[in-house]
Coordinates of C-alpha atoms in Angstrom, one line a residue:
X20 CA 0.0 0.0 0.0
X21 CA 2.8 2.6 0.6
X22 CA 4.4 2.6 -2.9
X23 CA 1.1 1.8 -4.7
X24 CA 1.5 6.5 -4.9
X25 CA 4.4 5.5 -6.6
X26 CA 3.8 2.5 -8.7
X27 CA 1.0 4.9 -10.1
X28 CA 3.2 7.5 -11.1
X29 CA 5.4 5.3 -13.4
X30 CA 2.9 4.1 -15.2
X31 CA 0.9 7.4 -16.3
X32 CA 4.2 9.0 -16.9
X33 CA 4.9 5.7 -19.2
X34 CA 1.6 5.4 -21.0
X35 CA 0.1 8.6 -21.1
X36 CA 3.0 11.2 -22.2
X37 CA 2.8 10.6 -25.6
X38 CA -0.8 10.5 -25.8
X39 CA -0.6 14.3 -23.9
X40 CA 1.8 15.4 -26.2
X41 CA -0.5 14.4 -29.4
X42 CA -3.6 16.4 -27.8
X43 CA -1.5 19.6 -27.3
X44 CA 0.0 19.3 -30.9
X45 CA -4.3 18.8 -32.2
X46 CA -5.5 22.0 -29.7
X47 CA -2.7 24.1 -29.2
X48 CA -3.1 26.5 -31.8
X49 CA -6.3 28.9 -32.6
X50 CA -6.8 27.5 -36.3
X51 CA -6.4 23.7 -35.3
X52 CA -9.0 23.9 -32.9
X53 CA -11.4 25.4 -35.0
X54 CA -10.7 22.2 -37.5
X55 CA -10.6 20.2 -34.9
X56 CA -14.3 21.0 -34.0
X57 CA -14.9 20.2 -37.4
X58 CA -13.3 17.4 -36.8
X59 CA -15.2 16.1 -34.8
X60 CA -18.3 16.3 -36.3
X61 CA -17.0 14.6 -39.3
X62 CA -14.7 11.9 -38.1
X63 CA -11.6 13.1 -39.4
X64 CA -8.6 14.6 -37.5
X65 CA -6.8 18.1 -39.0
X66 CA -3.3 19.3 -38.7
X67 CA -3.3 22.8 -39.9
X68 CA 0.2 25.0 -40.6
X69 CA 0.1 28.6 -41.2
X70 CA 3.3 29.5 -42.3
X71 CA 3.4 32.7 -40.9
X72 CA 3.7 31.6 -37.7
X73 CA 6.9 30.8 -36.2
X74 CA 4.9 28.8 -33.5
X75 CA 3.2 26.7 -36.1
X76 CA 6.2 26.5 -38.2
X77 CA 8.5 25.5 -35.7
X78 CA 5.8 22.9 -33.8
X79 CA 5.6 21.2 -37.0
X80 CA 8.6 20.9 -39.1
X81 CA 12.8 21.1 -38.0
X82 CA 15.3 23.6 -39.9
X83 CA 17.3 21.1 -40.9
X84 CA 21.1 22.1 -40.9
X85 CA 23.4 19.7 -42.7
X86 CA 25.1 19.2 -46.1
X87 CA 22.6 18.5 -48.4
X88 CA 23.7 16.2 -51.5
X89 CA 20.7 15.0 -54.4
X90 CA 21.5 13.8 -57.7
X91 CA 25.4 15.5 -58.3
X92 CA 24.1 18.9 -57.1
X93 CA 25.9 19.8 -53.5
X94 CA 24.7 22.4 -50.9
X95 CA 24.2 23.7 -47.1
X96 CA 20.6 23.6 -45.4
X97 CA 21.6 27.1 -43.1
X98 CA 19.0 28.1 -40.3
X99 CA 19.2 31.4 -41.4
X100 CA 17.8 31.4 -45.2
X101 CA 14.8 30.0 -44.0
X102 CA 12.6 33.1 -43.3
X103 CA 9.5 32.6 -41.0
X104 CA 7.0 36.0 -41.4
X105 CA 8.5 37.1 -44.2
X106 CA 6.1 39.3 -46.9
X107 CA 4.7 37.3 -49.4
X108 CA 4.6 38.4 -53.4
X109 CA 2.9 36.6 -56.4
X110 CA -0.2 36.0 -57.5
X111 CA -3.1 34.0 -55.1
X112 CA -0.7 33.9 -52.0
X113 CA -4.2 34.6 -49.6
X114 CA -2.2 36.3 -47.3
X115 CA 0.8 39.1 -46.9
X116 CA 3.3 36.8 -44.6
X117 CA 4.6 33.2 -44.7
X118 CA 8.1 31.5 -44.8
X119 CA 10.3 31.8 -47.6
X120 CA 13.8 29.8 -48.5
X121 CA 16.6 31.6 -50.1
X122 CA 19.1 29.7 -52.1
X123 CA 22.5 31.9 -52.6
X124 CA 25.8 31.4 -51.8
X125 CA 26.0 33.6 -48.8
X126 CA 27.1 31.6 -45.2
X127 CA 27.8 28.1 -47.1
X128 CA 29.6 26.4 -44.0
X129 CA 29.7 22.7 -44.7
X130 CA 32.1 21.2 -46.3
X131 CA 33.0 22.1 -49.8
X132 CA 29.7 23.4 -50.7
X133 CA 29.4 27.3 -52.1
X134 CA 25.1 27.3 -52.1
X135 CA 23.2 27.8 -49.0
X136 CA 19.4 27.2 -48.8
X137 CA 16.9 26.2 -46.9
X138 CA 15.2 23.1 -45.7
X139 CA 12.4 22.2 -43.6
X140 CA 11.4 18.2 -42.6
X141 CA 8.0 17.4 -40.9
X142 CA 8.2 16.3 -36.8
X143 CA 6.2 13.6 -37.3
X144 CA 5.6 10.1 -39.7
X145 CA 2.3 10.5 -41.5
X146 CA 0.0 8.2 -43.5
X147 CA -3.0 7.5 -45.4
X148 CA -4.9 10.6 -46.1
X149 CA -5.1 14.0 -47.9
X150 CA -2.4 17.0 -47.8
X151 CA -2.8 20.6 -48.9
X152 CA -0.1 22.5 -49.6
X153 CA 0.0 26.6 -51.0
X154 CA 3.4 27.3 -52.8
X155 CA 5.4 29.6 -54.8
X156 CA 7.4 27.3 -56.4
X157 CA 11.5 28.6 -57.2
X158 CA 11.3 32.0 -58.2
X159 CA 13.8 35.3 -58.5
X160 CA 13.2 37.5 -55.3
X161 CA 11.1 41.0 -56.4
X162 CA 14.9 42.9 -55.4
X163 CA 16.4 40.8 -58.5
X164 CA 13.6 41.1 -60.6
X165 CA 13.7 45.4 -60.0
X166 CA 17.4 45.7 -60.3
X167 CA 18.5 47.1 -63.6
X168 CA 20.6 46.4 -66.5
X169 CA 21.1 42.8 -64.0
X170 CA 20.6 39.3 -65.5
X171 CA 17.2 38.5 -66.3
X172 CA 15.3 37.1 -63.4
X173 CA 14.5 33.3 -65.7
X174 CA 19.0 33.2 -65.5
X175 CA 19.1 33.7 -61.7
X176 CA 17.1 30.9 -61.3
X177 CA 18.1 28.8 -64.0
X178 CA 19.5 25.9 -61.7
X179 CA 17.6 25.7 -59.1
X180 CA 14.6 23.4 -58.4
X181 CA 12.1 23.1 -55.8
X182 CA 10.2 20.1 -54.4
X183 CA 7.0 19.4 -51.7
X184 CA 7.9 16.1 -51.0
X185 CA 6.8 13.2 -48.2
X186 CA 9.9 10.9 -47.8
X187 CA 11.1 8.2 -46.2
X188 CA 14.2 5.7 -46.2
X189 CA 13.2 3.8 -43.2
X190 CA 13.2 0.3 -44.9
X191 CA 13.2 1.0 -48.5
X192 CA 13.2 4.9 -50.3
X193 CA 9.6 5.5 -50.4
X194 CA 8.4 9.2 -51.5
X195 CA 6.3 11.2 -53.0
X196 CA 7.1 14.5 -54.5
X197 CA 5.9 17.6 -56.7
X198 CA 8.9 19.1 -58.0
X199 CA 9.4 22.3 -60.7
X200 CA 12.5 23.4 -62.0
X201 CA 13.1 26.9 -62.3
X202 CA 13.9 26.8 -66.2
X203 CA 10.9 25.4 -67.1
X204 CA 8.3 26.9 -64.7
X205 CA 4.9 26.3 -66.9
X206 CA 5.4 22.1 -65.9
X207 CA 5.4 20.5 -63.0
X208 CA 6.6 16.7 -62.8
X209 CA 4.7 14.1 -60.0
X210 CA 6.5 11.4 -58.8
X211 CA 6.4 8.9 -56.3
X212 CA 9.1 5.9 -55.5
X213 CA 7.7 2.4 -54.1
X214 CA 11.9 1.2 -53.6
X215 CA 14.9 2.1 -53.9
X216 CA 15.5 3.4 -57.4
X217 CA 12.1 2.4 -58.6
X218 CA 10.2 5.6 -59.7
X219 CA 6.9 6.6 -61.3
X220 CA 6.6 9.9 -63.0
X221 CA 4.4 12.1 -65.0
X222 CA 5.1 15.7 -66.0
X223 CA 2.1 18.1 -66.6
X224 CA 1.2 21.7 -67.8
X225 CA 0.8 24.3 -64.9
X226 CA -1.1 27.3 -65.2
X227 CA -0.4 30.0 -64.0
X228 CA 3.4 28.9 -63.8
X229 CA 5.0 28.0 -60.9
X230 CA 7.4 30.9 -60.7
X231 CA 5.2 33.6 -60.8
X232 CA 1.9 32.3 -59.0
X233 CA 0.9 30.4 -56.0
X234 CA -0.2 27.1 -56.6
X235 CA -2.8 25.0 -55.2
X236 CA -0.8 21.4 -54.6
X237 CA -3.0 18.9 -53.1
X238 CA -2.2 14.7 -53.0
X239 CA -5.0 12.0 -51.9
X240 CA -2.9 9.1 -50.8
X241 CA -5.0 5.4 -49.7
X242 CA -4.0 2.0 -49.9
X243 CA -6.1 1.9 -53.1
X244 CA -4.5 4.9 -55.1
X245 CA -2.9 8.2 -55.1
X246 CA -4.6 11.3 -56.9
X247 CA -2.5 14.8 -57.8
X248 CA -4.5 17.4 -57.9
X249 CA -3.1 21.4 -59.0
X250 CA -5.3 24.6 -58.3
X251 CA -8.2 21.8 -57.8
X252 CA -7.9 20.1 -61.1
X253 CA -7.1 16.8 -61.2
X254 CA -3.6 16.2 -62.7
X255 CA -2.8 12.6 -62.3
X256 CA -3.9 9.7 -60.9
X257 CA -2.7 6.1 -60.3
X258 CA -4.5 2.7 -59.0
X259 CA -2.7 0.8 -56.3
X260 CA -0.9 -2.5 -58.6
X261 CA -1.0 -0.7 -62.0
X262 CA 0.8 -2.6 -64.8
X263 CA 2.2 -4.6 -61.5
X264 CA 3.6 -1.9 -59.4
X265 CA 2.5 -1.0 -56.2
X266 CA 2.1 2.6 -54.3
X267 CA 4.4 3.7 -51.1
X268 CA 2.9 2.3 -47.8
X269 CA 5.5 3.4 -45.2
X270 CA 4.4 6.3 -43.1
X271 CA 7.0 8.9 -44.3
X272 CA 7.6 13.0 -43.7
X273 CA 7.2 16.0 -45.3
X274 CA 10.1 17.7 -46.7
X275 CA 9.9 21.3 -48.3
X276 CA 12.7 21.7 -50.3
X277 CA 14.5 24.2 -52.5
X278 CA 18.1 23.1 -54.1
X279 CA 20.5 23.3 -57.2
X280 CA 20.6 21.3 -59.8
X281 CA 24.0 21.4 -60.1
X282 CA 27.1 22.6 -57.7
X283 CA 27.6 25.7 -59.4
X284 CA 26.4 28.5 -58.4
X285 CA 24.7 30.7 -61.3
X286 CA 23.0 33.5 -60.0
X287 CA 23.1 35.5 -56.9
X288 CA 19.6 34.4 -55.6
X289 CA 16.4 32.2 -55.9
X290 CA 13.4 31.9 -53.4
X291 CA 10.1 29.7 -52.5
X292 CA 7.8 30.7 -50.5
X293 CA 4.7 28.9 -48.6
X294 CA 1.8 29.9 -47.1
X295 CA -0.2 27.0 -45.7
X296 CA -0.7 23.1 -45.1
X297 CA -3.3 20.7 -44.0
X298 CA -3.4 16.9 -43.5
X299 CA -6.6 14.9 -42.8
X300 CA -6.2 11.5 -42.4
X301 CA -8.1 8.7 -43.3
X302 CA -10.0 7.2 -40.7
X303 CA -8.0 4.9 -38.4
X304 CA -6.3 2.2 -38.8
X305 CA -5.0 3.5 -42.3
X306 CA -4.3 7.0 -41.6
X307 CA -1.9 7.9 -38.5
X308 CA 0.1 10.2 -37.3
X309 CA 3.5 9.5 -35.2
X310 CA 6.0 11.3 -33.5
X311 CA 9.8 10.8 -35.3
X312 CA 12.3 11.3 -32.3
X313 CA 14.3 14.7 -32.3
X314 CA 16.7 13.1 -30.5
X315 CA 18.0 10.0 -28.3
X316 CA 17.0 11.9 -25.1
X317 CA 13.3 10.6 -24.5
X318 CA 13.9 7.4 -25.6
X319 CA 16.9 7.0 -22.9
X320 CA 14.1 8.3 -20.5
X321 CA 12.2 5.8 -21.2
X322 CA 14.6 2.9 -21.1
X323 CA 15.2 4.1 -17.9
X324 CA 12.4 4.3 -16.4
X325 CA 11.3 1.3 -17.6
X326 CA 14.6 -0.4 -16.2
X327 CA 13.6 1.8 -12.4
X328 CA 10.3 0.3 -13.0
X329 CA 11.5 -3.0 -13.0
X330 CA 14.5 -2.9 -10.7
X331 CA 12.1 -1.7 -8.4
X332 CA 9.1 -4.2 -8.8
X333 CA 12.0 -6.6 -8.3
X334 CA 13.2 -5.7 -5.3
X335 CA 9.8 -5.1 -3.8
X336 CA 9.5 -9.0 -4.7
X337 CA 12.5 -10.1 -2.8
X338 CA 11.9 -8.2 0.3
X339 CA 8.5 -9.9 0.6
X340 CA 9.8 -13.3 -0.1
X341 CA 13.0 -12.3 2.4
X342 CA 10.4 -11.8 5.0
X343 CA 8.2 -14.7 4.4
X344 CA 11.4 -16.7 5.0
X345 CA 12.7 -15.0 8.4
X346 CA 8.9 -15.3 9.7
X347 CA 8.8 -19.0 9.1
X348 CA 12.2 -19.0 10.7
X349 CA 11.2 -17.5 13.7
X350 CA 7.9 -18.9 14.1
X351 CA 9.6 -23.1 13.6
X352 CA 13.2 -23.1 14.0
X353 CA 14.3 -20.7 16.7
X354 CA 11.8 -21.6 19.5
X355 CA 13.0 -25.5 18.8
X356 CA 16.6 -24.8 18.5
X357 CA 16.6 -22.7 21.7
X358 CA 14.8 -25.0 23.8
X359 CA 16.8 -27.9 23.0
X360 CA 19.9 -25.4 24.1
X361 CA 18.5 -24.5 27.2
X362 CA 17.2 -27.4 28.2
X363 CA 14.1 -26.3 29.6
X364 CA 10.6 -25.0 28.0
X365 CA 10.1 -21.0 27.2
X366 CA 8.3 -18.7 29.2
X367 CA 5.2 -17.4 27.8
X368 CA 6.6 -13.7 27.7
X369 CA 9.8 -14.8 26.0
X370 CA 10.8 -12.8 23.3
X371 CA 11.0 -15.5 21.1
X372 CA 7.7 -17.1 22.0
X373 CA 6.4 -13.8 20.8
X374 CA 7.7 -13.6 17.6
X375 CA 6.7 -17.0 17.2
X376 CA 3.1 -16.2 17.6
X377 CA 3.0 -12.8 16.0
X378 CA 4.1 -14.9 12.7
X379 CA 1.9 -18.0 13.0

């Protein structure tokens, strides 16, 4: 009875943080409650991101910092050319501020690397369901585009490309990804891998292009099939085991992306900009949402405290057992073994009588 305080402690802190932690991510802020009354009513669960809020931003996705390396091209993911707040331009933003990635070779510090850009990956593993996204895709910043007698905005740009993507490499590449390359900007090619090295593809008008216009990305992912969908057109669409090859079925990621397409700079600066994302998921079991771990911290405060947990349950054990044993002794051996030493029978307010009787 005195530890069961205790005992109850461990186990809500075991079982229940996580579960805590979800609920605050679902009601913290003001826009995610309001879907999440909708919600409600409708069965479905909404993660909203309003990227002109550090808050939101910054609950949702990590500035990743490290050398990033795709397909030949080399650069650095810096903290500081992704740009929470910053005032949007283009056609059909819906609103002045969001977050905007710069790619220039200003404060390149890893490695070899001369490009610097920015990089955001989603906190948590998501699955089944369907994700909005409103993006600017690469596009010269409005200071190049003023500046005269420079190079033409289309030549700053010219290497860079610019993907919404949901990734992951956990067991085998798995990803889907919208990607637009800033020398082409009136096409946008869809992809999605099902293993490593095994992709499906199809590349598709965009109107109004991608450089100078917001566009509406939106993907439907089930275990059935996947559905593109640009400015609310359907774009392309593909059935789970077409001509034998399946969709992704990992939970994966987002990554929001802006990189070269080659290691040379050529230009002094590109941007993209975003101003909002959804996700609803399908109904459980096939749509969830998980944590990925930021670090190795919480799951080494879990070990331990699973390991307390049981050292302690253990040694709770042996101290009962331990006393079982010294009652028995007491209440058999000793009183037999001392009166075959002292020759005579105990007194009734011997000590060891007592004991005797207080453990029989």
């Amino acid at each position: 009875e005195a530890f069961r305080p205790m005992i109850r402690k461990i186990f809500l802190a075991l079982t229940l943080g996580g579960a805590v932690e979800r609920f605050e991510a679902n009601n913290y802020y003001p826009k995610a409650q309001q879907l999440q009354a909708r919600a409600e009513e409708t069965s479905e669960s909404v993660f909203f991101v309003n990227f002109s809020d550090p808050e939101q931003v910054l609950s949702f996705y990590d500035i990743d910092v490290e050398h990033l390396h795709t397909e030949g091209s080399s650069a650095c993911t810096e903290a500081d050319h992704v740009r929470i707040g910053s005032a949007m331009s283009g056609d059909n933003a819906g609103q002045r501020t969001g977050t905007i990635f710069v790619m220039d070779n200003i404060n390149a510090t890893c490695g070899k690397a001369e490009i610097a850009t920015g990089h955001l990956s989603g906190k948590k593993y998501m699955s089944y369901g369907t994700y909005a996204w409103r993006v600017r895709f690469a596009y010269a910043p409005e200071e190049a585009e003023e500046e005269e007698g420079g190079p033409s905005p289309e030549a700053l740009v010219a290497n860079a490309m610019s993907c919404v993507s949901l990734y992951t490499s956990r067991k085998l590449h798995q990803e889907f990804a919208a990607c637009t390359r800033a020398s082409h900007p009136g096409e946008i090619t869809l992809n999605y891998w099902h293993g490593d090295g095994i992709r499906e593809w199809s590349r598709v008008p965009l109107r109004p292009d991608a450089n100078s216009s917001f566009t509406d990305l939106k993907l439907e992912w089930t275990p059935e099939r996947m559905r593109y969908f640009l400015n609310g057109v359907l774009a392309w669409e593909r059935k789970n085991g077409t001509d034998g090859k399946s969709l992704p079925q990992e939970d994966m990621n987002q990554r929001l992306i802006l990189r070269p397409t080659n290691s040379t700079y050529a230009g002094r600066a590109c941007a993209m900009a975003l101003a909002t994302m959804s996700y609803t998921p399908l109904p459980s079991p096939s749509g969830s949402v998980t944590e990925i771990p930021t670090s190795n911290g919480s799951l080494l405060v879990l070990v331990l405290g699973i390991a307390f947990a049981l050292l302690f349950f253990g040694t709770l054990v042996f101290c009962v057992q331990r006393r079982r044993r010294v009652d028995d002794h007491a209440a058999t051996i000793i009183p037999q073994e001392c009166e075959e030493e002292c020759g005579e029978e105990l007194e009734e307010d011997d000590p060891m009588v007592e004991m005797g009787q207080l453990a029989t």
